[in-house]
Coordinates of N, CA and C in Angstrom, one line a residue:
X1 N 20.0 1.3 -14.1 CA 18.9 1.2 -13.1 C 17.9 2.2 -13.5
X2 N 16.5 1.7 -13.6 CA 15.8 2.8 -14.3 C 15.1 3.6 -12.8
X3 N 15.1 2.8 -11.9 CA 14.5 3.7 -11.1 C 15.4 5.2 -10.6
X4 N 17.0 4.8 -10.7 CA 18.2 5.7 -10.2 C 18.1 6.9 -11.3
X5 N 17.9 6.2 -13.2 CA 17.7 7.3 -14.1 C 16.0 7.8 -13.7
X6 N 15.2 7.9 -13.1 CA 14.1 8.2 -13.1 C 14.2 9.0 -12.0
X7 N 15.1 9.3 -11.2 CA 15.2 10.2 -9.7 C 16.7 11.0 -10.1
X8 N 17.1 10.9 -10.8 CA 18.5 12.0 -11.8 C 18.1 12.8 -12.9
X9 N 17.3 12.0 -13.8 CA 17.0 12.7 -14.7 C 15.5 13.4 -15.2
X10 N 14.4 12.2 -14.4 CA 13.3 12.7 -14.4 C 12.4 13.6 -12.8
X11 N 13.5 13.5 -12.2 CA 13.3 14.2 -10.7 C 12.3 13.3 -10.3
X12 N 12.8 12.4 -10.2 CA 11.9 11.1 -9.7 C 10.1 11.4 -9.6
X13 N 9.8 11.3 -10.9 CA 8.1 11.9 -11.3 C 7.7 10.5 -12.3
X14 N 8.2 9.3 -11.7 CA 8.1 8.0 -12.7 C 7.5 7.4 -12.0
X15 N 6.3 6.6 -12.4 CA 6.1 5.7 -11.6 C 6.3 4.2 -12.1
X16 N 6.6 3.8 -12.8 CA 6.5 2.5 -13.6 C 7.5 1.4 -13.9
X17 N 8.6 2.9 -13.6 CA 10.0 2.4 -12.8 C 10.3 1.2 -11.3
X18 N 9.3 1.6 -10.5 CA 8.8 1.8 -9.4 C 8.0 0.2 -9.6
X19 N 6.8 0.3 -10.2 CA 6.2 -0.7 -10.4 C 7.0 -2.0 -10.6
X20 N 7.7 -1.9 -12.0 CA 8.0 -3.4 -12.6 C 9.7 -3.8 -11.8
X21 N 10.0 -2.8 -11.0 CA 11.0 -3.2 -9.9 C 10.1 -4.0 -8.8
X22 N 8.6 -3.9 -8.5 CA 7.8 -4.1 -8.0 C 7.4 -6.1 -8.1
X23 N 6.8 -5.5 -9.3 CA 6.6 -7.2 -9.9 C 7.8 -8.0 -9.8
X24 N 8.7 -7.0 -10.1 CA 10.2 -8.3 -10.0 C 10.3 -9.2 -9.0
X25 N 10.1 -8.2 -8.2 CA 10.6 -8.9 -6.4 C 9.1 -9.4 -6.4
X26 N 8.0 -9.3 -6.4 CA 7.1 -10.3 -6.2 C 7.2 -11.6 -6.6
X27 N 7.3 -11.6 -7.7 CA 7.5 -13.0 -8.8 C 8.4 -13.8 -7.7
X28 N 9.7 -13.0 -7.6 CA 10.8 -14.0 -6.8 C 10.6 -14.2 -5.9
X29 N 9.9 -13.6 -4.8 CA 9.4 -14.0 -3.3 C 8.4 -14.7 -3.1
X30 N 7.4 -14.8 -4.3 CA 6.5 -15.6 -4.7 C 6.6 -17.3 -4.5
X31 N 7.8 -17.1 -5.5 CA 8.3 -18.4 -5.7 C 8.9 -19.3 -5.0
X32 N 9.5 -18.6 -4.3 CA 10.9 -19.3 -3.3 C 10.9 -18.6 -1.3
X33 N 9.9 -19.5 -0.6 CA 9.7 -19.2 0.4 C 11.1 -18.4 1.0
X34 N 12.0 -19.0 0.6 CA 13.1 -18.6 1.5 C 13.5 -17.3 1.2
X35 N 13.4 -16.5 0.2 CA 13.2 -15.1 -0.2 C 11.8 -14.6 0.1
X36 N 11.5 -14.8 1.3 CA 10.0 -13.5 1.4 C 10.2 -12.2 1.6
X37 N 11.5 -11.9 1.8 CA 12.0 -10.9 2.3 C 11.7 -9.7 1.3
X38 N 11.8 -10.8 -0.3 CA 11.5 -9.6 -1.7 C 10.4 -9.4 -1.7
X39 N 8.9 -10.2 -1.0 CA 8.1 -9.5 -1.1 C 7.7 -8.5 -0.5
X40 N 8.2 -8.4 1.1 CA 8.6 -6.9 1.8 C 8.9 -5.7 0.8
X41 N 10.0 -6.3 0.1 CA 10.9 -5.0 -0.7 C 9.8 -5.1 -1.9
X42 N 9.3 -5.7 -2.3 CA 7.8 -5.6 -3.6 C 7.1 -4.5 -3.1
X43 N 6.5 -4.8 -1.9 CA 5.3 -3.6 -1.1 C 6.3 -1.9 -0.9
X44 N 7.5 -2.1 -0.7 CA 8.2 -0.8 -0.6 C 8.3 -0.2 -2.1
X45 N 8.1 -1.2 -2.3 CA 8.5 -0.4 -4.4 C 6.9 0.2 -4.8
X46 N 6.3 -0.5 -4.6 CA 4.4 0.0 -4.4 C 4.4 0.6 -4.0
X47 N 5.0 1.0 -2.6 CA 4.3 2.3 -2.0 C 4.9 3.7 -2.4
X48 N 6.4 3.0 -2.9 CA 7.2 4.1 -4.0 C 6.6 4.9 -5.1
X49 N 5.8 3.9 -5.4 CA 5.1 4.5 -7.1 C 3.6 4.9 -6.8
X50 N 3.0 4.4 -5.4 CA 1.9 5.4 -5.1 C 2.5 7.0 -4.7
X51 N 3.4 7.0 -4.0 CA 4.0 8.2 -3.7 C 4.0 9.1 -5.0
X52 N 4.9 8.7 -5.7 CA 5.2 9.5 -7.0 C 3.7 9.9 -7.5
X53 N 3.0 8.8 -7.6 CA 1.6 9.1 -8.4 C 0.8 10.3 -7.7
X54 N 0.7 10.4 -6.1 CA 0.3 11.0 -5.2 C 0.6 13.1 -5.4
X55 N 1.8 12.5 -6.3 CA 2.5 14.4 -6.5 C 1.8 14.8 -7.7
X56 N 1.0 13.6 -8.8 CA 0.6 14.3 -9.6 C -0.6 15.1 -9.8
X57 N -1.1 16.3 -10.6 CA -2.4 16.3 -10.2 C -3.3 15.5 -10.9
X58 N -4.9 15.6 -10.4 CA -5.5 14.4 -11.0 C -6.2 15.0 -12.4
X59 N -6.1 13.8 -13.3 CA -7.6 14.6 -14.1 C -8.0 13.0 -14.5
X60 N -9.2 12.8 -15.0 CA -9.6 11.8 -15.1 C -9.5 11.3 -16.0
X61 N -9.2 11.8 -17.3 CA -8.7 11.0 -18.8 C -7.5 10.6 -18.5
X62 N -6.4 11.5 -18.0 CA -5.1 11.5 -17.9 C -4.3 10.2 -17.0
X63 N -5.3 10.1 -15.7 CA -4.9 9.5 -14.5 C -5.6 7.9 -14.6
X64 N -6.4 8.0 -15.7 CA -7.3 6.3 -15.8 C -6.1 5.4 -15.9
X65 N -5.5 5.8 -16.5 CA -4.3 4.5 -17.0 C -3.6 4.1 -15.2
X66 N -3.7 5.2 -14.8 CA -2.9 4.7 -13.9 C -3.5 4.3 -12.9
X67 N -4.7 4.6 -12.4 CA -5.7 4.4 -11.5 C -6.0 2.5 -11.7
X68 N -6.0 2.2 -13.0 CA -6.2 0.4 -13.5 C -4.7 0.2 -12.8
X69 N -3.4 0.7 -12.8 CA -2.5 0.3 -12.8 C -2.5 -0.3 -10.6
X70 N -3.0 1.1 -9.9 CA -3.1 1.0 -8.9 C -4.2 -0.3 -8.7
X71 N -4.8 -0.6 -9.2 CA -6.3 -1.8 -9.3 C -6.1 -2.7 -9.1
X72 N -4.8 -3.0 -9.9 CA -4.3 -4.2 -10.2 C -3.1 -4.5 -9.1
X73 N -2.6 -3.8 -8.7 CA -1.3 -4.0 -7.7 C -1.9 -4.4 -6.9
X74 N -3.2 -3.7 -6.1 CA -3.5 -4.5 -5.1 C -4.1 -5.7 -5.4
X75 N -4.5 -5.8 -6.3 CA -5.2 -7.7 -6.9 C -4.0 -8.1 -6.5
X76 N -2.4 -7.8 -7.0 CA -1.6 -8.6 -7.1 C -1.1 -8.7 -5.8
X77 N -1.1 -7.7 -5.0 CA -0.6 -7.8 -3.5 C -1.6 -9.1 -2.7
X78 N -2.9 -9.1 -2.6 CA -4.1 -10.0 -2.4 C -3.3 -12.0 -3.0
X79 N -3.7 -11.8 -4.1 CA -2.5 -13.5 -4.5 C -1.6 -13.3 -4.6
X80 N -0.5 -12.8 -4.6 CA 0.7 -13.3 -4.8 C 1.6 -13.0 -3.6
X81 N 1.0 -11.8 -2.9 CA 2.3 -11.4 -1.6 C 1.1 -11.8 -0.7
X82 N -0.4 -11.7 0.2 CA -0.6 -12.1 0.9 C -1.8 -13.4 1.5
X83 N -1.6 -14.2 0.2 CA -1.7 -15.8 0.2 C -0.8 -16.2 -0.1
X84 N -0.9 -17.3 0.4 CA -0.4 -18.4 -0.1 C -0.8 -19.1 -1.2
X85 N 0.2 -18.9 -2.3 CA -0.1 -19.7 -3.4 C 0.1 -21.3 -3.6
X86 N -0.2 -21.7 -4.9 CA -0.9 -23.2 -4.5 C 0.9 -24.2 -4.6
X87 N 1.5 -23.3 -5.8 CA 2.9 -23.7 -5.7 C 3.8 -24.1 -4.4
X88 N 3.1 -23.2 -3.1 CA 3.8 -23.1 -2.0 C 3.5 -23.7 -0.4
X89 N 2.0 -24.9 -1.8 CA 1.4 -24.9 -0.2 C 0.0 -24.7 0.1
X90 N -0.2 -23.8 -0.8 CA -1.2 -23.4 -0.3 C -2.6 -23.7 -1.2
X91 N -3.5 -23.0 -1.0 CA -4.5 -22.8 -2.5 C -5.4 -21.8 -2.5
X92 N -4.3 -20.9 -2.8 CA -4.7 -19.7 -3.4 C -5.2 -18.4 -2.4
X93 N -6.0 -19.4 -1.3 CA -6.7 -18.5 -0.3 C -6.5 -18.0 1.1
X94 N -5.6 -19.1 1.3 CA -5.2 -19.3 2.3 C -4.3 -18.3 2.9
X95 N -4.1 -17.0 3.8 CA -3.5 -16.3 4.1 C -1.8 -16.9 4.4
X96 N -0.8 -15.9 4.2 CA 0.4 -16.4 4.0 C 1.2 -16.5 5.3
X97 N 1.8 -17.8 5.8 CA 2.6 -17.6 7.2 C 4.2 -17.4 6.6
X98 N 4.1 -16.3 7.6 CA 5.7 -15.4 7.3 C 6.1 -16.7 8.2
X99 N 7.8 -17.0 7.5 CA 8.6 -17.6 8.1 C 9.3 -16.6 9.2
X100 N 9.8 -15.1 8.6 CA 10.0 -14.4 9.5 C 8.8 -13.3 10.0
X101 N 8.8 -13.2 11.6 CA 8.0 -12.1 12.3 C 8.0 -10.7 11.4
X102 N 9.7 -10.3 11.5 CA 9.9 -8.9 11.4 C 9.5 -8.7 9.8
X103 N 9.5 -9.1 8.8 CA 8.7 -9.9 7.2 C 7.3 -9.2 7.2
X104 N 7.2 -9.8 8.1 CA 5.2 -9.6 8.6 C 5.2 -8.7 8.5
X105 N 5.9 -8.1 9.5 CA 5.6 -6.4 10.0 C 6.2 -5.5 9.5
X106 N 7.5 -5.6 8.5 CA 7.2 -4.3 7.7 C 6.7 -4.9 6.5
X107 N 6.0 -5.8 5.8 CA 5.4 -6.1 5.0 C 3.9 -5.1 5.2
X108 N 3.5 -5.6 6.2 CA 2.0 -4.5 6.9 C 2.7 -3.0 7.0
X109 N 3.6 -2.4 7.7 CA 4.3 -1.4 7.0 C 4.2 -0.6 6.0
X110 N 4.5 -1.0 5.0 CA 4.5 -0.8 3.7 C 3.1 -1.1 2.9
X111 N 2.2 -1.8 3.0 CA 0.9 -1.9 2.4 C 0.4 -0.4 3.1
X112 N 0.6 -0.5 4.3 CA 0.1 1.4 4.9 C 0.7 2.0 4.0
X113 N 2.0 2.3 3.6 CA 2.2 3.3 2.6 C 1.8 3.4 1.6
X114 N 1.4 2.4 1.2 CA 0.9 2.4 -0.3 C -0.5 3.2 -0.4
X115 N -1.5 2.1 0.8 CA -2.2 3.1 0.7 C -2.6 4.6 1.1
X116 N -1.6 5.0 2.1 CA -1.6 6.3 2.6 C -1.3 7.4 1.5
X117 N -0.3 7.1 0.8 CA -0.1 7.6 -0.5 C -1.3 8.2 -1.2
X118 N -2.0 7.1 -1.6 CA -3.5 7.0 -2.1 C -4.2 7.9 -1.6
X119 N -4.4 7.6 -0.2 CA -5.4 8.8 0.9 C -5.1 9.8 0.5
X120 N -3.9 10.2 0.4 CA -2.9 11.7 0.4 C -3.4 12.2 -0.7
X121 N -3.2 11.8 -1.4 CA -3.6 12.2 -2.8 C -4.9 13.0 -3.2
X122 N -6.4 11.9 -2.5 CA -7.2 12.3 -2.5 C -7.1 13.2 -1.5
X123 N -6.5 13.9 -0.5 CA -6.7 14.5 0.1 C -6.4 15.9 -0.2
X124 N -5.4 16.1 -0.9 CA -4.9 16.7 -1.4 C -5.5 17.6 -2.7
X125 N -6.4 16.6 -3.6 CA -7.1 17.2 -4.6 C -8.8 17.7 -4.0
X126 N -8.7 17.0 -2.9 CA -10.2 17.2 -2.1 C -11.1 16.5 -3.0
X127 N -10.7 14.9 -3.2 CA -12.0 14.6 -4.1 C -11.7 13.2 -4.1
X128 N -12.7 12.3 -4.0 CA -12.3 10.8 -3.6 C -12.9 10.4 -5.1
X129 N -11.6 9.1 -5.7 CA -11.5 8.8 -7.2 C -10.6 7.6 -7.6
X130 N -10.2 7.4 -6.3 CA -9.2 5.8 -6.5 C -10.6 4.4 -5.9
X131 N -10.3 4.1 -7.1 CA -11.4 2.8 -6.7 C -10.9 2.0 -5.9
X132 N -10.0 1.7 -5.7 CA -9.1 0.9 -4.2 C -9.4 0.9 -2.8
X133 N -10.0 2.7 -2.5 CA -10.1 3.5 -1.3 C -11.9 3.3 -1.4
X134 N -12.5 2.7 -2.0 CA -14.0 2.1 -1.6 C -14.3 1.1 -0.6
X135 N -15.1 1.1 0.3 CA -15.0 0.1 1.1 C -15.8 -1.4 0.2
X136 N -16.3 -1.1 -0.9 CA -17.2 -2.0 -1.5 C -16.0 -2.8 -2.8
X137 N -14.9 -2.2 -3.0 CA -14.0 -3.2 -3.8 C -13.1 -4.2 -2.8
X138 N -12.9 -4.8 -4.3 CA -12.4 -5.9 -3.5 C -11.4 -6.1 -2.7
X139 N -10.5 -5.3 -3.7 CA -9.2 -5.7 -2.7 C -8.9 -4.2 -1.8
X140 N -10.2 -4.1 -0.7 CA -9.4 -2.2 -0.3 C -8.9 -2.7 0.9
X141 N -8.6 -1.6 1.6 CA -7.8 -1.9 2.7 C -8.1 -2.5 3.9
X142 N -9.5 -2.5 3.9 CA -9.9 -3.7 5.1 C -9.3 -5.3 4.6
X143 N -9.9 -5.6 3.3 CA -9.6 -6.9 2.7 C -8.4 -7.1 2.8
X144 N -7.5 -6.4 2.3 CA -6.0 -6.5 2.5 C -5.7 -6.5 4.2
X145 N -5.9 -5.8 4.6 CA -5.0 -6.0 6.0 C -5.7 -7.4 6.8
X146 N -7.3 -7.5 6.6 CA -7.4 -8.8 7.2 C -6.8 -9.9 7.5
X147 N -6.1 -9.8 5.9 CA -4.5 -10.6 5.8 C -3.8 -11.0 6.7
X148 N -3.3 -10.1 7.4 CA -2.5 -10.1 8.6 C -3.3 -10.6 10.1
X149 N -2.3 -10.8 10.7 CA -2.9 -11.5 12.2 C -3.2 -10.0 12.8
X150 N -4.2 -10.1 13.8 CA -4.0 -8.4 14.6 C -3.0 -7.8 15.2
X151 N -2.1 -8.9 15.9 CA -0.7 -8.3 16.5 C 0.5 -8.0 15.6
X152 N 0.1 -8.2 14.4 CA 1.2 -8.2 13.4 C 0.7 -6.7 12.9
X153 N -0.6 -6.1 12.5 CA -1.3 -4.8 12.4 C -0.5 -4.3 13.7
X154 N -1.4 -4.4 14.7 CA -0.8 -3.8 15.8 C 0.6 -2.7 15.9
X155 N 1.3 -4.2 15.5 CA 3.2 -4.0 15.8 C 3.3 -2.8 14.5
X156 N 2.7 -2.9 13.8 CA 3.0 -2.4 12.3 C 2.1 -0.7 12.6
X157 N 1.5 -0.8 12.8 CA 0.4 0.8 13.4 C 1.5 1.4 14.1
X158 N 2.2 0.7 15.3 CA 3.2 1.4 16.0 C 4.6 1.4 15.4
X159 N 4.8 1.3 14.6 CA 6.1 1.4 13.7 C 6.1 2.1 12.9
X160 N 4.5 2.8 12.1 CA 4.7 3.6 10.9 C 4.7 5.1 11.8
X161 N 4.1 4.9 13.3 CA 3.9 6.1 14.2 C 5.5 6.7 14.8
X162 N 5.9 5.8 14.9 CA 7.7 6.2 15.4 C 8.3 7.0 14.1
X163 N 8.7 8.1 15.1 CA 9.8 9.2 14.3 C 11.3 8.8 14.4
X164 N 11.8 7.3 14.6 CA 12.8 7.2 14.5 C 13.0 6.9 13.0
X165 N 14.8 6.7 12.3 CA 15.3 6.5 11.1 C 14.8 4.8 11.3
X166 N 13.6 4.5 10.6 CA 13.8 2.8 10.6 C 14.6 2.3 9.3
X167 N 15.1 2.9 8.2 CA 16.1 2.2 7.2 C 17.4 2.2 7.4
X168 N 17.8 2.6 8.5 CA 19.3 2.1 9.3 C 20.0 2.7 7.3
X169 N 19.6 3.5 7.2 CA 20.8 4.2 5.9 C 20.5 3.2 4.5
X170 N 19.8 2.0 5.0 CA 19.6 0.9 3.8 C 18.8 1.3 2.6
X171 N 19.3 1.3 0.7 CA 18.8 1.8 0.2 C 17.3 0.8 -0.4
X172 N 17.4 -0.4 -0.2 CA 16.7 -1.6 0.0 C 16.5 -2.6 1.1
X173 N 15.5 -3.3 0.5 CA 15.2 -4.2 1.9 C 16.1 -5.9 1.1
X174 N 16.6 -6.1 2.4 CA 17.6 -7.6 1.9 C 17.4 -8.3 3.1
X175 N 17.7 -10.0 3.2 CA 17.8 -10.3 4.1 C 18.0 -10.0 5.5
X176 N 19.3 -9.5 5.3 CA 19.7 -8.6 6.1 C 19.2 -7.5 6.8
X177 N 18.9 -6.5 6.0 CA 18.2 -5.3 6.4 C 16.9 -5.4 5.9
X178 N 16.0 -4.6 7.2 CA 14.4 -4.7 7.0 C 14.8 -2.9 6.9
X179 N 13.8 -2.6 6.7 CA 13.1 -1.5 6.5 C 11.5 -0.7 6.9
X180 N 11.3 0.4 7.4 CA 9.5 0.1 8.1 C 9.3 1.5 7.1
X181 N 7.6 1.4 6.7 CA 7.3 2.6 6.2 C 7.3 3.7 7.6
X182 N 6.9 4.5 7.6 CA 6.9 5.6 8.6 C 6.6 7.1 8.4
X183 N 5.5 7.7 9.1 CA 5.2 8.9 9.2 C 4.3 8.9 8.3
X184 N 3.1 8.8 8.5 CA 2.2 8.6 6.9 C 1.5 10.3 7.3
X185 N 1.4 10.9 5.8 CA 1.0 11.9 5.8 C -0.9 12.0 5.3
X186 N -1.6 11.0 5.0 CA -2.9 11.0 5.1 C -3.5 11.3 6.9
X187 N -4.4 12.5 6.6 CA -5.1 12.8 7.9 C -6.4 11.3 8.5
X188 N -5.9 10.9 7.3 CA -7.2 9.7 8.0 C -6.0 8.2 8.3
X189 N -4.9 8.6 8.2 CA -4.4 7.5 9.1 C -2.9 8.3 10.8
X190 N -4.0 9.0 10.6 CA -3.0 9.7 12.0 C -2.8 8.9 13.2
X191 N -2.3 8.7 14.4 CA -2.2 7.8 15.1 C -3.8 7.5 16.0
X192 N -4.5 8.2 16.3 CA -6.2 8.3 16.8 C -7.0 8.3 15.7
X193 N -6.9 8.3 14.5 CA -7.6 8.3 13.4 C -8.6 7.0 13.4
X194 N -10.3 7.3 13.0 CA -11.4 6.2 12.6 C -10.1 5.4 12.2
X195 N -9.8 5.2 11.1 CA -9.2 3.7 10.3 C -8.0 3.0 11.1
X196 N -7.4 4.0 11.7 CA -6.3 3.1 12.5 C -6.6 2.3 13.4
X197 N -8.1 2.8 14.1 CA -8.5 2.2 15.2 C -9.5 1.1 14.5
X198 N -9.8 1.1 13.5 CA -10.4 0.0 13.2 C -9.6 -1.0 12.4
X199 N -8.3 -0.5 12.0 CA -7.6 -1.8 11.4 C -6.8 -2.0 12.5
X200 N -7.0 -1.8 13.5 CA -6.1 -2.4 14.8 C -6.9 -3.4 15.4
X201 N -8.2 -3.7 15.2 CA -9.4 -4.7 15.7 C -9.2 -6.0 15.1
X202 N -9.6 -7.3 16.5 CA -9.0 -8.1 15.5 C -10.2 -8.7 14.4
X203 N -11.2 -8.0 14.2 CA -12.0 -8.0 12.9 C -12.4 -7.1 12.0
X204 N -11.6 -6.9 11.0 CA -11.7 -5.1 10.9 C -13.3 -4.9 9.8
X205 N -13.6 -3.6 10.3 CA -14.9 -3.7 9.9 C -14.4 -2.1 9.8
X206 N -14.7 -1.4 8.3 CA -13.9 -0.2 7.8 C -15.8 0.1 7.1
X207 N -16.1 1.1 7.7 CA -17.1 1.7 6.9 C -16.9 2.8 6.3
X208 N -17.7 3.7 5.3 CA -17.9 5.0 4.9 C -17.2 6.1 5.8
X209 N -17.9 5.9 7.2 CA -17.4 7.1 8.2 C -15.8 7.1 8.4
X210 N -15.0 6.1 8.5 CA -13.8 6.0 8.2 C -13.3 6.5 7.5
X211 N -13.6 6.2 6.2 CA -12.7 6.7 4.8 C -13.3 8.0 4.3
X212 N -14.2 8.9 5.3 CA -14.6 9.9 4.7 C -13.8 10.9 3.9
X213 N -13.4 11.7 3.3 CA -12.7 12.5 3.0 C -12.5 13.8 3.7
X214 N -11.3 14.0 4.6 CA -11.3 15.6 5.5 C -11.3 16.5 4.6
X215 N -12.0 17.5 5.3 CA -12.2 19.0 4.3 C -10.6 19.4 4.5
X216 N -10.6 20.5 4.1 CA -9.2 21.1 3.7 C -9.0 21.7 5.0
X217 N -10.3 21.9 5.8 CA -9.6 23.0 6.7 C -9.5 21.7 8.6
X218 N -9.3 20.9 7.7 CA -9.4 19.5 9.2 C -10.4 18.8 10.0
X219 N -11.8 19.3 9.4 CA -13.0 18.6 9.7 C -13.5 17.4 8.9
X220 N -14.2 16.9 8.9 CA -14.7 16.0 8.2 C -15.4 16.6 6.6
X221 N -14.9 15.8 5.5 CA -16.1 16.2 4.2 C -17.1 15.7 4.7
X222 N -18.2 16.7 3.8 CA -19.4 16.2 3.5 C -19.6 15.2 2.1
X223 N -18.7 15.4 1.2 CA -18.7 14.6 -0.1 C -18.7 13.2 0.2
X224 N -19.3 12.4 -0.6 CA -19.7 11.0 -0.2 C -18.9 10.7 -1.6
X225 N -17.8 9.7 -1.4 CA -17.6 8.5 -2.4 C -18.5 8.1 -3.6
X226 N -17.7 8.3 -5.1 CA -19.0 7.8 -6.2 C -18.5 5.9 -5.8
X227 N -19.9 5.4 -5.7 CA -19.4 4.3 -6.2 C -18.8 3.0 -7.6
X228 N -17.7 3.1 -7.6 CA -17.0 2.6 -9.0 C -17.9 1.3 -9.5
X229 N -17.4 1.4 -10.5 CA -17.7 0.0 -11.1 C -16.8 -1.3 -10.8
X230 N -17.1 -2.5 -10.6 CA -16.3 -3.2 -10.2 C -16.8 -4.4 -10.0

């Protein structure tokens, strides 16, 4: 298992491990309605490998490869985990109806982690550089969560905020066992936080003032977002 050798031998500092455990379970939950459950555990493996990426520091030759890597996941989160593809029903655009509720909601779950991760990161280095975290790309987090119904956000805002154990010991998500992300350490997704209160609307409208970047000492930055290419 490369993610098990990548947390033994590499002190779990892999991310890619993380990733194509990622794609796996997408592809299969993709495919087969009655497995949505792997797309849950797809978004947990994403928000695995944002984590890991989150501990590195940044530099911008070094970090490009992986920044396209993060670009692309959310492209792939956008078609394949939350539409409906055309194989299933759908065509292409069509946002996805969970067969199961609880699906939904740590699905929305775990997209928080992924991108809290993200936030963290830039928080961390004090410098905004993930083209994902723009409000002007495509797939950022307003676009993504629109996805979802607002009570399904809702349910999911108050489940990443609970300090209870939500993986009941489970080291995966399976039919059986769900799983919730929890406790996000980005200062801009705190429980009163601009973004929480606007992805909890049921039309989310995420501007600049939102995603500002906190200074180090818990105020707001002054640094404004370069705008990417895209």
């Amino acid at each position: 298992d490369a993610i098990l050798v990548s947390r033994e031998v590499y002190d779990d500092a892999q991310v890619y491990p993380y990733l194509y455990a990622g794609h796996y379970h997408k592809d299969a939950g993709r495919d087969d309605q009655s497995q949505e459950y792997r797309l849950v555990e797809s978004l947990r493996l994403y928000a695995e490998a944002s984590r890991v990426a989150s501990a590195y520091r940044y530099d911008t030759k070094d970090c490009l490869q992986l920044m396209k890597h993060m670009t692309t996941v959310a492209s792939l989160i956008s078609r394949d985990i939350l539409r409906l593809p055309e194989n299933c029903g759908g065509n292409g655009k069509d946002c996805r109806t969970w067969l199961r509720r609880e699906n939904a909601i740590g699905a929305a779950t775990w997209l928080m982690g992924f991108f809290d991760s993200l936030l963290f990161w830039e928080e961390r280095e004090q410098s905004s550089f993930v083209e994902i975290l723009s409000i002007r790309q495509k797939h950022c987090v307003s676009k993504l969560f629109q996805l979802f119904s607002a009570d399904i956000r809702t349910l999911a805002i108050s489940k990443i905020h609970s300090h209870k154990d939500t993986g009941d010991g489970a080291s995966a998500i399976t039919e059986d066992k769900m799983m919730y992300f929890g406790n996000p350490r980005s200062k801009r997704l705190t429980r009163d936080s601009l973004l929480v209160m606007a992805l909890s609307k049921g039309k989310i409208s995420v501007r600049e003032l939102e995603m500002t970047l906190p200074s180090s000492g818990g105020g707001r930055s002054t640094r404004q977002r370069k705008r990417p290419r895209v």
